[in-house]
XYZ file of C-alpha atoms in Angstrom:
764
model
C -68.439 -76.586 45.722
C -65.828 -73.856 44.870
C -67.779 -72.897 41.791
C -70.939 -72.050 43.738
C -68.948 -70.014 46.269
C -67.515 -67.803 43.506
C -70.960 -67.119 42.088
C -72.219 -66.041 45.478
C -69.342 -63.568 45.903
C -69.976 -62.037 42.468
C -73.637 -61.505 43.238
C -72.797 -59.910 46.623
C -70.288 -57.469 45.022
C -73.009 -55.752 43.026
C -74.789 -54.672 46.187
C -71.879 -54.182 48.601
C -71.141 -50.705 50.006
C -67.569 -49.441 49.978
C -66.211 -48.677 53.427
C -64.834 -45.208 54.071
C -61.281 -44.991 55.391
C -59.844 -42.366 57.632
C -58.062 -39.596 55.670
C -59.408 -40.669 52.365
C -61.897 -38.565 50.511
C -65.085 -39.825 49.054
C -64.433 -41.594 45.800
C -66.183 -40.215 42.783
C -68.599 -42.315 40.884
C -67.395 -44.040 37.770
C -69.708 -42.053 35.539
C -68.799 -38.532 36.822
C -67.858 -35.940 34.113
C -64.674 -33.878 34.772
C -65.578 -30.172 34.374
C -62.231 -28.623 35.395
C -60.217 -26.456 32.902
C -56.857 -24.643 32.588
C -56.034 -21.285 30.867
C -52.664 -20.193 29.411
C -51.540 -16.993 27.614
C -49.801 -16.975 24.246
C -47.411 -14.092 23.349
C -47.671 -12.969 19.705
C -45.725 -9.697 19.470
C -45.926 -9.587 15.664
C -49.680 -10.205 15.622
C -50.951 -7.463 17.903
C -54.557 -6.751 16.997
C -54.383 -3.366 18.696
C -51.689 -2.059 16.308
C -52.213 -1.697 12.601
C -49.712 -3.218 10.165
C -47.200 -0.859 8.583
C -47.115 -1.938 4.996
C -44.456 0.685 4.129
C -41.762 -0.801 6.408
C -39.196 -2.780 4.351
C -39.113 -6.457 5.168
C -37.398 -9.595 4.000
C -39.078 -12.514 2.257
C -39.808 -13.940 5.717
C -41.666 -10.739 6.710
C -38.884 -9.653 9.077
C -38.096 -5.964 9.547
C -34.710 -4.452 10.394
C -35.576 -4.203 14.082
C -36.678 -7.814 14.186
C -33.437 -8.963 12.563
C -31.394 -6.981 15.103
C -33.289 -8.760 17.898
C -32.580 -12.144 16.259
C -28.831 -11.410 16.365
C -29.049 -11.950 20.137
C -30.940 -15.264 19.870
C -29.599 -18.278 21.737
C -29.856 -20.470 18.627
C -26.874 -20.228 16.265
C -28.982 -20.951 13.155
C -31.270 -18.030 14.049
C -28.278 -15.669 14.419
C -26.876 -16.817 11.100
C -30.283 -16.362 9.387
C -30.504 -12.873 10.889
C -27.215 -11.849 9.260
C -28.345 -13.265 5.941
C -31.649 -11.424 6.340
C -29.807 -8.155 6.994
C -27.917 -8.492 3.749
C -31.098 -9.404 1.864
C -32.896 -6.376 3.327
C -30.053 -3.936 2.681
C -29.472 -5.176 -0.846
C -33.129 -4.535 -1.628
C -33.187 -1.199 0.256
C -29.659 0.304 0.205
C -30.977 3.599 1.575
C -31.287 1.890 4.987
C -27.504 1.477 5.290
C -26.809 5.087 6.071
C -29.808 5.449 8.361
C -29.131 2.379 10.517
C -25.331 2.086 10.179
C -24.608 2.771 13.860
C -27.212 0.289 15.095
C -26.091 -2.238 12.514
C -22.387 -2.154 13.402
C -22.975 -2.066 17.182
C -25.146 -5.157 16.936
C -22.986 -7.119 14.489
C -19.657 -6.611 16.248
C -20.828 -8.775 19.154
C -20.881 -11.813 16.869
C -17.242 -11.390 15.795
C -16.302 -13.742 18.604
C -19.373 -15.983 18.219
C -18.607 -19.593 19.126
C -20.366 -20.906 16.047
C -18.119 -21.031 12.980
C -21.002 -20.618 10.503
C -22.112 -17.394 12.204
C -18.606 -15.931 12.034
C -18.207 -16.948 8.418
C -21.526 -15.386 7.480
C -20.666 -12.188 9.334
C -17.296 -11.965 7.572
C -18.985 -12.255 4.195
C -21.541 -9.652 5.268
C -18.795 -7.195 6.333
C -16.976 -7.674 3.039
C -20.163 -6.738 1.179
C -21.167 -3.936 3.546
C -17.857 -2.068 3.582
C -17.855 -1.902 -0.225
C -21.147 0.010 -0.084
C -20.221 2.400 2.739
C -17.939 5.412 2.185
C -14.659 5.223 4.073
C -15.361 8.413 5.955
C -18.532 6.805 7.327
C -16.668 3.721 8.539
C -13.950 5.628 10.401
C -16.198 6.856 13.272
C -17.142 3.239 13.969
C -13.554 1.946 13.876
C -13.040 2.030 17.672
C -15.837 -0.419 18.378
C -14.914 -2.585 15.399
C -11.269 -2.875 16.444
C -12.182 -3.257 20.129
C -14.181 -6.418 19.552
C -11.718 -7.695 16.923
C -8.653 -7.319 19.139
C -10.604 -8.962 21.937
C -11.336 -11.912 19.656
C -7.588 -12.134 18.850
C -7.003 -13.271 22.438
C -9.979 -15.650 22.631
C -9.548 -19.009 24.320
C -10.524 -20.876 21.124
C -7.833 -20.778 18.380
C -10.411 -20.843 15.553
C -11.958 -17.629 16.837
C -8.536 -15.966 16.925
C -7.908 -16.974 13.321
C -11.294 -15.609 12.236
C -10.492 -12.364 14.063
C -7.435 -12.024 11.781
C -9.755 -12.468 8.749
C -11.842 -9.562 10.012
C -8.648 -7.502 10.327
C -7.962 -8.183 6.654
C -11.259 -6.527 5.803
C -10.429 -3.516 7.969
C -6.944 -3.260 6.484
C -8.493 -3.089 3.022
C -10.715 -0.116 3.797
C -9.206 1.753 6.826
C -5.529 0.684 7.021
C -4.340 3.971 8.577
C -6.768 3.476 11.473
C -5.787 -0.147 12.063
C -2.064 0.662 12.176
C -2.442 3.908 14.134
C -0.117 4.054 17.180
C 1.527 0.717 16.517
C 4.909 1.932 17.742
C 3.697 3.360 21.052
C 3.102 1.475 24.260
C -0.255 2.480 25.761
C -1.221 4.510 22.732
C -4.838 5.517 22.178
C -4.595 3.896 18.758
C -5.399 0.250 18.136
C -2.283 -0.599 16.146
C -0.272 -1.726 19.146
C -3.009 -4.138 20.338
C -3.426 -5.487 16.814
C 0.300 -6.150 16.507
C 0.452 -7.830 19.919
C -2.481 -10.004 18.859
C -0.567 -11.143 15.753
C 2.533 -11.992 17.719
C 0.524 -13.728 20.407
C -1.198 -16.017 17.872
C 2.206 -16.843 16.346
C 3.628 -17.676 19.770
C 6.354 -15.121 19.137
C 5.757 -13.066 22.237
C 4.122 -9.687 22.653
C 5.968 -7.865 25.431
C 8.576 -5.371 24.235
C 9.928 -4.734 27.712
C 11.218 -1.527 29.215
C 14.462 -1.778 27.306
C 12.834 -1.409 23.902
C 14.304 -3.821 21.392
C 16.734 -5.055 24.039
C 13.924 -6.484 26.195
C 13.412 -10.226 26.419
C 10.844 -11.932 24.215
C 8.098 -13.252 26.446
C 5.632 -15.900 25.334
C 1.937 -15.441 26.038
C -0.690 -17.784 27.457
C -1.506 -18.973 23.938
C 2.000 -20.342 23.342
C 0.853 -23.918 23.911
C -1.460 -23.792 20.870
C 0.038 -25.260 17.723
C -1.446 -23.857 14.511
C -1.709 -25.691 11.245
C 0.194 -24.411 8.217
C -3.009 -23.096 6.643
C -3.883 -21.174 9.807
C -0.361 -19.741 10.019
C -0.695 -18.616 6.396
C -3.807 -16.635 7.306
C -1.991 -14.880 10.167
C 1.224 -14.223 8.218
C -0.678 -12.809 5.226
C -2.533 -10.400 7.445
C 0.652 -9.481 9.338
C 2.440 -8.796 6.045
C -0.369 -6.455 4.953
C -0.304 -4.738 8.349
C 3.454 -4.133 8.107
C 3.163 -2.900 4.529
C 0.787 -0.140 5.672
C 2.502 0.546 8.998
C 5.980 0.946 7.504
C 4.937 2.919 4.456
C 6.807 6.232 4.422
C 4.093 8.167 2.555
C 1.143 9.534 4.457
C -2.151 7.943 3.782
C -4.591 10.018 1.864
C -7.995 9.872 3.498
C -9.752 11.809 0.800
C -8.907 9.971 -2.369
C -6.537 7.305 -3.489
C -3.793 8.384 -5.846
C -4.234 6.651 -9.224
C -1.606 4.120 -10.062
C -0.906 5.902 -13.370
C 0.252 9.000 -11.478
C 2.094 7.117 -8.693
C 5.395 8.821 -7.964
C 8.720 7.191 -8.688
C 10.652 6.461 -5.464
C 13.972 8.275 -5.139
C 15.058 7.531 -1.551
C 17.906 5.285 -2.736
C 19.696 8.319 -4.218
C 19.961 9.976 -0.812
C 22.953 7.876 0.298
C 25.002 9.428 -2.535
C 24.533 13.037 -1.453
C 26.473 14.962 1.166
C 23.471 16.522 2.869
C 19.729 16.307 3.129
C 19.193 19.725 1.570
C 21.173 18.774 -1.557
C 19.198 15.536 -1.960
C 15.865 17.387 -1.467
C 16.856 19.893 -4.118
C 17.752 17.093 -6.511
C 14.513 15.252 -5.710
C 12.461 18.340 -6.613
C 14.023 18.774 -10.067
C 11.576 16.524 -11.923
C 8.699 16.533 -9.444
C 5.570 17.311 -11.457
C 3.179 19.978 -10.200
C 0.201 18.002 -11.602
C 0.807 15.197 -9.114
C -2.598 14.824 -7.337
C -1.828 15.552 -3.703
C -4.536 16.624 -1.281
C -3.216 19.650 0.491
C -4.669 22.580 2.322
C -5.570 25.341 -0.156
C -3.255 28.318 -0.108
C -4.771 31.727 0.293
C -4.975 33.729 -2.890
C -5.870 36.976 -1.198
C -3.671 39.975 -2.033
C -1.213 41.248 0.578
C 0.271 44.694 0.661
C 3.131 45.971 2.681
C 2.557 48.919 4.983
C 4.922 50.612 7.453
C 2.377 50.161 10.257
C -0.604 47.895 10.674
C -3.882 49.727 10.750
C -6.641 48.909 13.175
C -9.023 47.956 10.406
C -6.379 45.974 8.509
C -7.619 42.456 7.831
C -4.317 41.101 6.617
C -2.517 38.385 8.635
C 1.203 38.319 9.274
C 1.855 35.013 7.471
C -1.347 34.002 5.750
C -5.076 34.486 5.736
C -6.985 31.722 7.516
C -10.559 31.648 6.382
C -11.833 29.494 9.233
C -10.550 32.018 11.822
C -11.383 35.180 9.906
C -14.968 34.100 9.360
C -15.542 33.880 13.093
C -16.649 30.269 12.912
C -14.793 28.087 15.401
C -16.829 24.906 15.022
C -15.439 21.640 13.661
C -17.073 18.341 12.877
C -16.184 15.236 14.850
C -14.568 13.702 11.784
C -12.292 16.744 11.377
C -11.127 16.471 14.976
C -10.549 12.741 14.467
C -8.395 13.465 11.446
C -6.274 15.896 13.507
C -5.833 13.217 16.150
C -4.712 10.744 13.460
C -2.245 13.245 12.053
C -0.721 13.836 15.496
C -0.448 10.070 16.020
C 1.326 9.615 12.672
C 3.790 12.356 13.592
C 4.485 10.749 16.933
C 5.139 7.426 15.186
C 8.201 9.033 13.578
C 9.720 10.487 16.751
C 13.148 9.352 17.659
C 13.657 6.889 20.508
C 16.122 7.355 23.336
C 18.908 5.798 21.196
C 18.393 8.393 18.457
C 16.779 5.921 16.074
C 13.401 6.648 14.555
C 10.628 5.095 16.676
C 9.237 3.321 13.632
C 12.630 1.870 12.784
C 13.177 0.812 16.420
C 9.859 -1.021 16.401
C 10.726 -2.692 13.106
C 14.054 -3.802 14.559
C 12.370 -5.452 17.495
C 9.730 -7.189 15.348
C 12.433 -8.429 12.974
C 14.481 -9.844 15.818
C 11.392 -11.422 17.371
C 10.244 -13.104 14.158
C 13.631 -14.059 12.760
C 13.699 -17.631 14.073
C 10.030 -18.233 13.198
C 10.396 -16.927 9.643
C 13.564 -18.863 8.916
C 12.051 -22.038 10.336
C 8.918 -21.771 8.203
C 10.931 -21.077 5.085
C 13.175 -24.103 5.649
C 10.087 -26.274 6.194
C 8.316 -25.117 3.011
C 11.218 -24.523 0.604
C 11.919 -28.219 -0.318
C 8.311 -28.780 -1.421
C 8.049 -25.423 -3.224
C 11.279 -25.639 -5.197
C 11.200 -29.358 -5.879
C 12.123 -30.067 -9.546
C 9.913 -33.140 -9.754
C 6.485 -31.796 -8.803
C 4.355 -28.705 -8.822
C 4.605 -26.514 -5.728
C 1.762 -26.976 -3.190
C -0.422 -23.879 -2.959
C -0.167 -23.405 0.806
C 3.608 -23.827 0.973
C 4.110 -21.561 -2.063
C 2.049 -18.786 -0.551
C 3.783 -19.207 2.783
C 7.232 -18.701 1.214
C 5.943 -15.605 -0.554
C 4.490 -14.143 2.606
C 7.709 -14.741 4.555
C 9.690 -12.887 1.877
C 7.109 -10.036 1.910
C 7.592 -9.620 5.670
C 11.360 -9.518 5.184
C 11.024 -6.854 2.508
C 8.779 -4.677 4.698
C 10.865 -4.936 7.877
C 14.408 -4.925 6.541
C 13.555 -2.523 3.733
C 12.531 0.059 6.301
C 15.477 -0.710 8.614
C 18.193 -0.631 5.957
C 16.610 2.292 4.191
C 17.075 4.234 7.410
C 20.663 2.960 7.576
C 21.370 4.170 4.029
C 19.752 7.584 4.581
C 20.796 8.476 8.111
C 24.014 6.481 8.579
C 22.769 4.509 11.578
C 24.321 1.113 11.972
C 22.000 -1.897 12.268
C 24.600 -4.692 12.319
C 22.386 -7.470 13.773
C 19.650 -6.732 11.265
C 22.130 -6.860 8.393
C 23.431 -10.177 9.628
C 19.915 -11.596 9.992
C 19.060 -10.544 6.447
C 22.270 -12.161 5.181
C 21.165 -15.432 6.851
C 17.865 -15.357 5.011
C 19.514 -14.504 1.701
C 21.894 -17.407 2.157
C 18.858 -19.718 2.338
C 17.273 -18.084 -0.708
C 20.356 -17.925 -2.925
C 20.527 -21.616 -3.939
C 17.076 -21.362 -5.518
C 17.530 -18.005 -7.310
C 16.214 -17.293 -9.905
C 12.979 -18.886 -8.797
C 11.144 -20.601 -11.638
C 8.311 -23.101 -12.068
C 9.947 -26.490 -12.722
C 7.012 -28.761 -13.506
C 7.790 -31.233 -16.248
C 4.290 -31.193 -17.744
C 3.991 -28.231 -20.197
C 0.192 -28.520 -20.336
C -0.062 -27.737 -16.609
C 1.436 -24.267 -16.828
C -0.077 -22.059 -14.128
C 0.102 -18.287 -14.613
C -0.547 -17.668 -10.914
C 2.369 -19.823 -9.891
C 4.651 -18.022 -12.354
C 3.533 -14.682 -10.984
C 4.391 -15.806 -7.436
C 7.867 -16.861 -8.590
C 8.371 -13.515 -10.278
C 7.387 -11.737 -7.079
C 9.901 -13.859 -5.195
C 12.628 -12.890 -7.702
C 11.828 -9.219 -7.314
C 11.887 -9.440 -3.534
C 15.208 -11.260 -3.614
C 16.687 -8.504 -5.804
C 15.391 -5.824 -3.431
C 16.774 -7.558 -0.313
C 20.163 -7.908 -1.984
C 20.198 -4.269 -2.998
C 19.446 -3.119 0.538
C 22.753 -4.491 1.802
C 24.645 -2.944 -1.140
C 23.009 0.447 -0.577
C 23.948 0.341 3.104
C 27.583 -0.265 2.194
C 27.525 2.598 -0.343
C 25.953 4.956 2.186
C 28.401 3.921 4.912
C 31.362 4.723 2.713
C 30.233 8.235 1.722
C 27.700 9.584 4.148
C 28.121 11.362 7.475
C 27.006 9.696 10.665
C 23.594 11.371 10.657
C 22.454 13.027 7.471
C 19.759 15.019 9.237
C 22.212 16.921 11.458
C 24.981 19.306 10.380
C 28.446 17.873 10.604
C 31.922 18.944 9.733
C 33.405 17.900 6.395
C 36.205 15.996 8.154
C 33.697 13.617 9.741
C 32.027 12.626 6.497
C 32.421 9.068 5.439
C 32.562 7.715 8.989
C 29.853 5.551 10.493
C 28.662 5.877 14.054
C 29.744 2.390 15.117
C 32.164 -0.168 13.735
C 30.480 -3.104 12.037
C 31.105 -5.638 9.346
C 30.965 -4.241 5.844
C 27.533 -5.110 4.411
C 29.052 -5.408 0.942
C 30.907 -8.467 2.157
C 27.524 -10.029 2.869
C 26.651 -9.825 -0.846
C 29.097 -11.729 -3.031
C 30.102 -10.678 -6.526
C 28.554 -13.822 -7.931
C 25.295 -12.979 -6.254
C 25.344 -9.466 -7.746
C 26.039 -10.872 -11.213
C 23.112 -13.300 -10.976
C 20.802 -10.484 -9.895
C 22.030 -8.322 -12.750
C 21.483 -11.091 -15.296
C 17.980 -11.670 -14.100
C 17.075 -7.956 -14.322
C 18.508 -7.766 -17.841
C 16.341 -10.693 -18.966
C 13.324 -9.121 -17.285
C 13.836 -5.769 -18.970
C 14.267 -7.377 -22.361
C 11.190 -9.561 -21.859
C 13.179 -12.784 -22.208
C 11.970 -15.954 -20.487
C 14.033 -17.378 -17.680
C 16.680 -19.796 -18.818
C 16.630 -21.983 -15.721
C 14.146 -24.661 -14.831
C 12.659 -27.533 -16.772
C 9.753 -25.367 -17.921
C 10.672 -21.793 -18.961
C 8.376 -19.064 -17.819
C 6.321 -16.986 -20.224
C 7.815 -13.894 -21.801
C 5.775 -10.768 -21.032
C 6.499 -7.033 -20.589
C 7.411 -5.745 -17.186
C 4.667 -4.197 -15.057
C 4.924 -0.722 -13.493
C 4.994 -2.232 -9.976
C 7.810 -4.569 -10.935
C 9.792 -1.801 -12.602
C 9.476 0.520 -9.609
C 10.485 -2.246 -7.197
C 13.609 -2.889 -9.275
C 14.883 0.711 -9.238
C 16.736 0.477 -5.896
C 18.399 -2.680 -7.130
C 19.357 -1.163 -10.473
C 20.846 1.906 -8.775
C 22.816 -0.152 -6.275
C 24.367 -2.171 -9.138
C 25.242 0.646 -11.533
C 26.522 2.883 -8.714
C 29.085 0.384 -7.468
C 32.808 0.911 -7.857
C 33.612 -2.788 -7.531
C 35.674 -3.833 -10.591
C 34.492 -7.435 -10.246
C 30.931 -6.496 -11.242
C 31.781 -3.751 -13.722
C 30.777 -5.902 -16.717
C 27.452 -6.808 -15.131
C 26.830 -3.141 -14.313
C 27.601 -2.060 -17.873
C 25.252 -4.629 -19.458
C 22.516 -3.713 -16.963
C 22.696 -0.002 -17.800
C 22.594 -0.744 -21.514
C 19.505 -2.943 -21.077
C 17.882 -0.240 -18.963
C 18.272 2.454 -21.658
C 17.206 0.048 -24.446
C 14.076 -0.783 -22.484
C 13.306 2.925 -22.004
C 13.659 3.580 -25.721
C 11.425 0.692 -26.746
C 8.696 1.379 -24.170
C 5.492 2.703 -25.733
C 4.521 6.309 -25.022
C 1.186 5.294 -23.551
C 2.659 2.554 -21.391
C 2.211 2.924 -17.624
C 5.962 2.288 -17.268
C 6.969 5.196 -19.536
C 6.881 7.929 -16.895
C 8.986 5.863 -14.467
C 11.604 5.289 -17.190
C 11.811 9.011 -17.934
C 11.996 9.923 -14.280
C 14.691 7.435 -13.346
C 16.977 7.734 -16.381
C 16.506 11.483 -16.394
C 17.772 11.669 -12.833
C 20.778 9.554 -13.786
C 21.642 12.092 -16.487
C 21.163 15.047 -14.135
C 23.443 13.600 -11.447
C 26.593 14.632 -13.300
C 25.979 18.357 -12.651
C 25.019 18.002 -8.977
C 27.747 19.708 -6.856
C 27.215 17.566 -3.697
C 26.811 14.257 -5.478
C 29.266 11.652 -4.081
C 28.284 8.520 -5.970
C 30.376 6.390 -8.305
C 28.033 6.563 -11.307
C 28.948 9.137 -13.936
C 27.662 9.917 -17.415
C 30.367 10.279 -20.064
C 32.673 7.472 -19.075
C 31.402 5.052 -21.752
C 30.954 6.180 -25.343
C 28.365 3.494 -26.095
C 26.302 4.559 -23.093
C 26.461 8.193 -24.161
C 25.249 7.277 -27.671
C 22.310 5.326 -26.233
C 21.440 8.173 -23.855
C 21.525 10.687 -26.690
C 19.176 8.474 -28.720
C 16.904 8.247 -25.716
C 16.824 12.014 -25.173
C 16.073 12.702 -28.834
C 13.050 10.387 -28.820
C 11.460 12.301 -25.919
C 9.889 14.992 -28.238
C 8.225 12.175 -30.175
C 6.839 10.779 -26.918
C 5.640 14.237 -25.964
C 3.867 14.589 -29.325
C 2.200 11.182 -29.018
C 0.920 11.874 -25.518
C -0.879 15.047 -26.656
C -3.327 16.213 -24.011
C -3.307 12.890 -22.163
C -1.019 11.715 -19.366
C -0.155 15.244 -18.270
C 2.103 13.968 -15.489
C 4.319 12.102 -17.964
C 4.357 15.076 -20.329
C 5.395 17.439 -17.517
C 8.182 15.100 -16.428
C 9.568 15.057 -19.997
C 9.364 18.828 -20.336
C 11.032 19.391 -16.974
C 13.837 17.030 -17.875
C 14.492 18.736 -21.209
C 14.353 22.104 -19.467
C 16.875 21.069 -16.796
C 19.226 19.617 -19.398
C 19.047 22.794 -21.428
C 19.596 25.025 -18.414
C 22.590 22.968 -17.285
C 23.989 22.685 -20.826
C 24.293 18.959 -20.575
C 27.169 17.208 -22.341
C 24.576 15.169 -24.195
C 23.468 18.295 -26.051
C 26.182 18.416 -28.645
C 25.509 20.757 -31.604
C 24.013 18.017 -33.776
C 21.859 16.649 -30.965
C 20.798 20.150 -29.944
C 19.675 21.014 -33.489
C 17.829 17.697 -33.772
C 16.028 18.358 -30.502
C 15.018 21.817 -31.672
C 13.617 20.561 -34.961
C 11.740 17.686 -33.270
C 9.997 20.083 -30.909
C 8.464 22.148 -33.702
C 5.632 19.682 -34.570
C 4.533 19.897 -30.957
C 3.260 23.441 -31.732
C 2.431 23.378 -35.451
C 2.107 20.529 -37.911
C 2.668 21.096 -41.593
C 0.474 18.692 -43.573
C 1.258 18.263 -47.325
C -2.424 18.517 -48.298
C -4.143 20.361 -45.452
C -1.442 22.891 -44.731
C -0.623 24.004 -41.205
C -2.510 22.401 -38.322
C -2.304 23.007 -34.587
C -0.067 20.556 -32.777
C -0.637 18.705 -29.478
C 0.178 21.916 -27.558
C -3.309 23.198 -28.324
C -4.823 20.137 -26.630
C -3.341 20.963 -23.239
C -5.903 22.190 -20.673
C -6.042 25.972 -20.440
C -5.441 25.920 -16.668
C -2.547 23.457 -16.850
C 0.850 24.842 -15.746
C 2.366 22.645 -18.427
C 1.461 25.202 -21.105
C 3.821 27.795 -19.643
C 6.440 25.200 -18.741
C 6.746 24.245 -22.451
C 7.229 27.913 -23.258
C 10.000 28.109 -20.642
C 11.718 25.264 -22.522
C 11.380 27.186 -25.817
C 12.867 30.333 -24.278
C 15.766 28.388 -22.784
C 16.544 26.695 -26.104
C 16.362 30.076 -27.850
C 18.809 31.559 -25.390
C 21.228 28.688 -25.932
C 20.929 29.145 -29.671
C 21.917 32.791 -29.288
C 24.986 31.839 -27.290
C 25.995 29.243 -29.880
C 25.266 31.522 -32.812
C 22.652 29.217 -34.353
C 19.242 30.115 -35.740
C 16.096 29.119 -33.744
C 13.588 31.263 -35.588
C 11.667 28.240 -36.851
C 10.956 27.000 -33.289
C 10.111 30.514 -32.108
C 7.726 31.024 -35.066
C 5.962 27.752 -34.314
C 5.531 28.667 -30.650
C 4.279 32.182 -31.546
C 1.712 30.720 -33.917
C 0.509 28.205 -31.318
C 0.116 30.880 -28.608
C -1.405 33.588 -30.787
C -4.524 35.016 -29.198
C -4.024 33.159 -25.922
C -2.860 34.377 -22.470
C 0.400 32.530 -23.085
C 1.312 34.888 -25.957
C 2.346 37.650 -23.544
C 4.070 35.177 -21.276
C 6.206 33.805 -24.135
C 7.319 37.306 -25.065
C 8.239 38.041 -21.470
C 10.321 34.906 -20.892
C 12.129 35.378 -24.204
C 13.127 38.870 -23.210
C 14.150 37.741 -19.727
C 16.294 34.870 -21.004
C 17.988 36.822 -23.761
């Protein structure tokens, strides 16, 4: 029965009609075809059929032009932004002519990614800037420095610590190429320069505080909002390295040359440490100019060579100026380029950096005092944390800790070197700074001299040994600063730059502890022994593994000069033996140094000044030539080998040759005690081959004098020396005809022939 009912219902369903319901539309049949459609637009900006393809436009391998890559720098996807930077480098490497054309657009677009939240984008941009700045002239980067430093200093205060650390890495790139712009105005609150903001960014990252307060260096140290962030040792190393470089450039006393870098071969020998032994600034300046070569490559404004004639009254058509002739004004052109105006602004800012503060201290020194006081606790703490691992006798020093100790010492050298140099020169008292430096030296002293102490000879690391040598040199410099301050305080007036009565000389402006008491005699002896070994090229005697023996570099020699002077100029009888051995090693090193060595000119300049000090009327130091017979013999030997050095240099190294000639000229003019009759005759005979060489087979040949450039002032300076020696011979009743004949033969037919005759007549 149920089965038949189901069959009936199935048959009825085939013919049943669906009932319509209210509100429901008519249902479509099951076999209806859907004919509806939808249309959408697709944007293809790079495939516009209405615009023809420019096959001449440079593109990358992915067919992306410069404009397309600039657009991709703003993409929301980090990978796209990173690929855009890589594409820019690929495009500019293949087409370097695009750099100058699109430099403004390129920098303005790239600076926005300095604070990008993706680490890969920042790392790629940093690598791109390192490459880019090496291919762009410095004068083209300077106009873009405001926007570069604006975004970088903003990134220094970013909420994320990793972005702040990367901002410091960008500053390292800028310090390498435009250091004078980065440090501009660092001593001035609210200055238009970026140096102040950069410095505050450093201190803020280090949690050392950034506010100087209204009271200058007396203001409280205030922590910033980033003080709760604890950086790792590796991150601190990045910041401290950059800060050390910043301070090196900011505290440098020489003006930065924006036109060309001075070659290291012609780098001048520092002489500031002599100033504390002179009674006045004018006397020291005169002494400093004695051996200053005229061939030193300084970029200066050209002096007018136009003739000037005196007349009782100025005529209306007279073109002469009262002081000088200024071509830019006389030509009627009063237009300057933007870069020239920017250079003037930088020069004014550098001058304002050296203005005195309300306390009478140089503004640069006052800022250095505040930074030193602010960082003192941080630097000492970091050194105490890293020193046990670095100077452990049982293991090699870890790279991070070793570099951290070196950077801490570099910062001390920059800050306290500038502070105590001012104390030695001007007589200002910086007692707290001297005490802080003594604290740091007390922590360094147990490890001096610093040597690599690994017990495995096969694992000798030259880089590690170089770091330890740098530490030794810095330690010697820091020790000498305190000694120089004590020497200056005993002999100098309160302020060297202001006139003062003779009765007030030797008094300091404020009572303070004697800095010499901060440096023990034992410490001075250890420093002296180390310098003697370094000058003689002997390996260090301390440590399980002795360091390699190698000649001293010019940078190391120059950095040791303040230390050497402070040790040989002391009147302390406890260190007299160490001072004597140091001076002997110094002269021996100067004699053995090759003529073509980069150190040779510095040896001539320094030892030559030591010899000239004896005849300076306002010299107040303790060092004197003639007190030790052995020293006088060594100095005489050194002076007599200078003509040989002059002959070997020939027409090369003109700066060194001029320094030697000036020294011999000054000694002859002052009738130095070293020029005894035998030494004077030996000097005269050794100068003859410089003009004419007598060969046994080829006869007479022109000497190195003929190789000097025709426009070089050294040619006439040598003739001045000949005339001075001739005049001395006449006074002593000796014959100098051989030297005169050689000089006459060398100058025959040249413009110097008349000059030699004139100076001989004038000096007779």
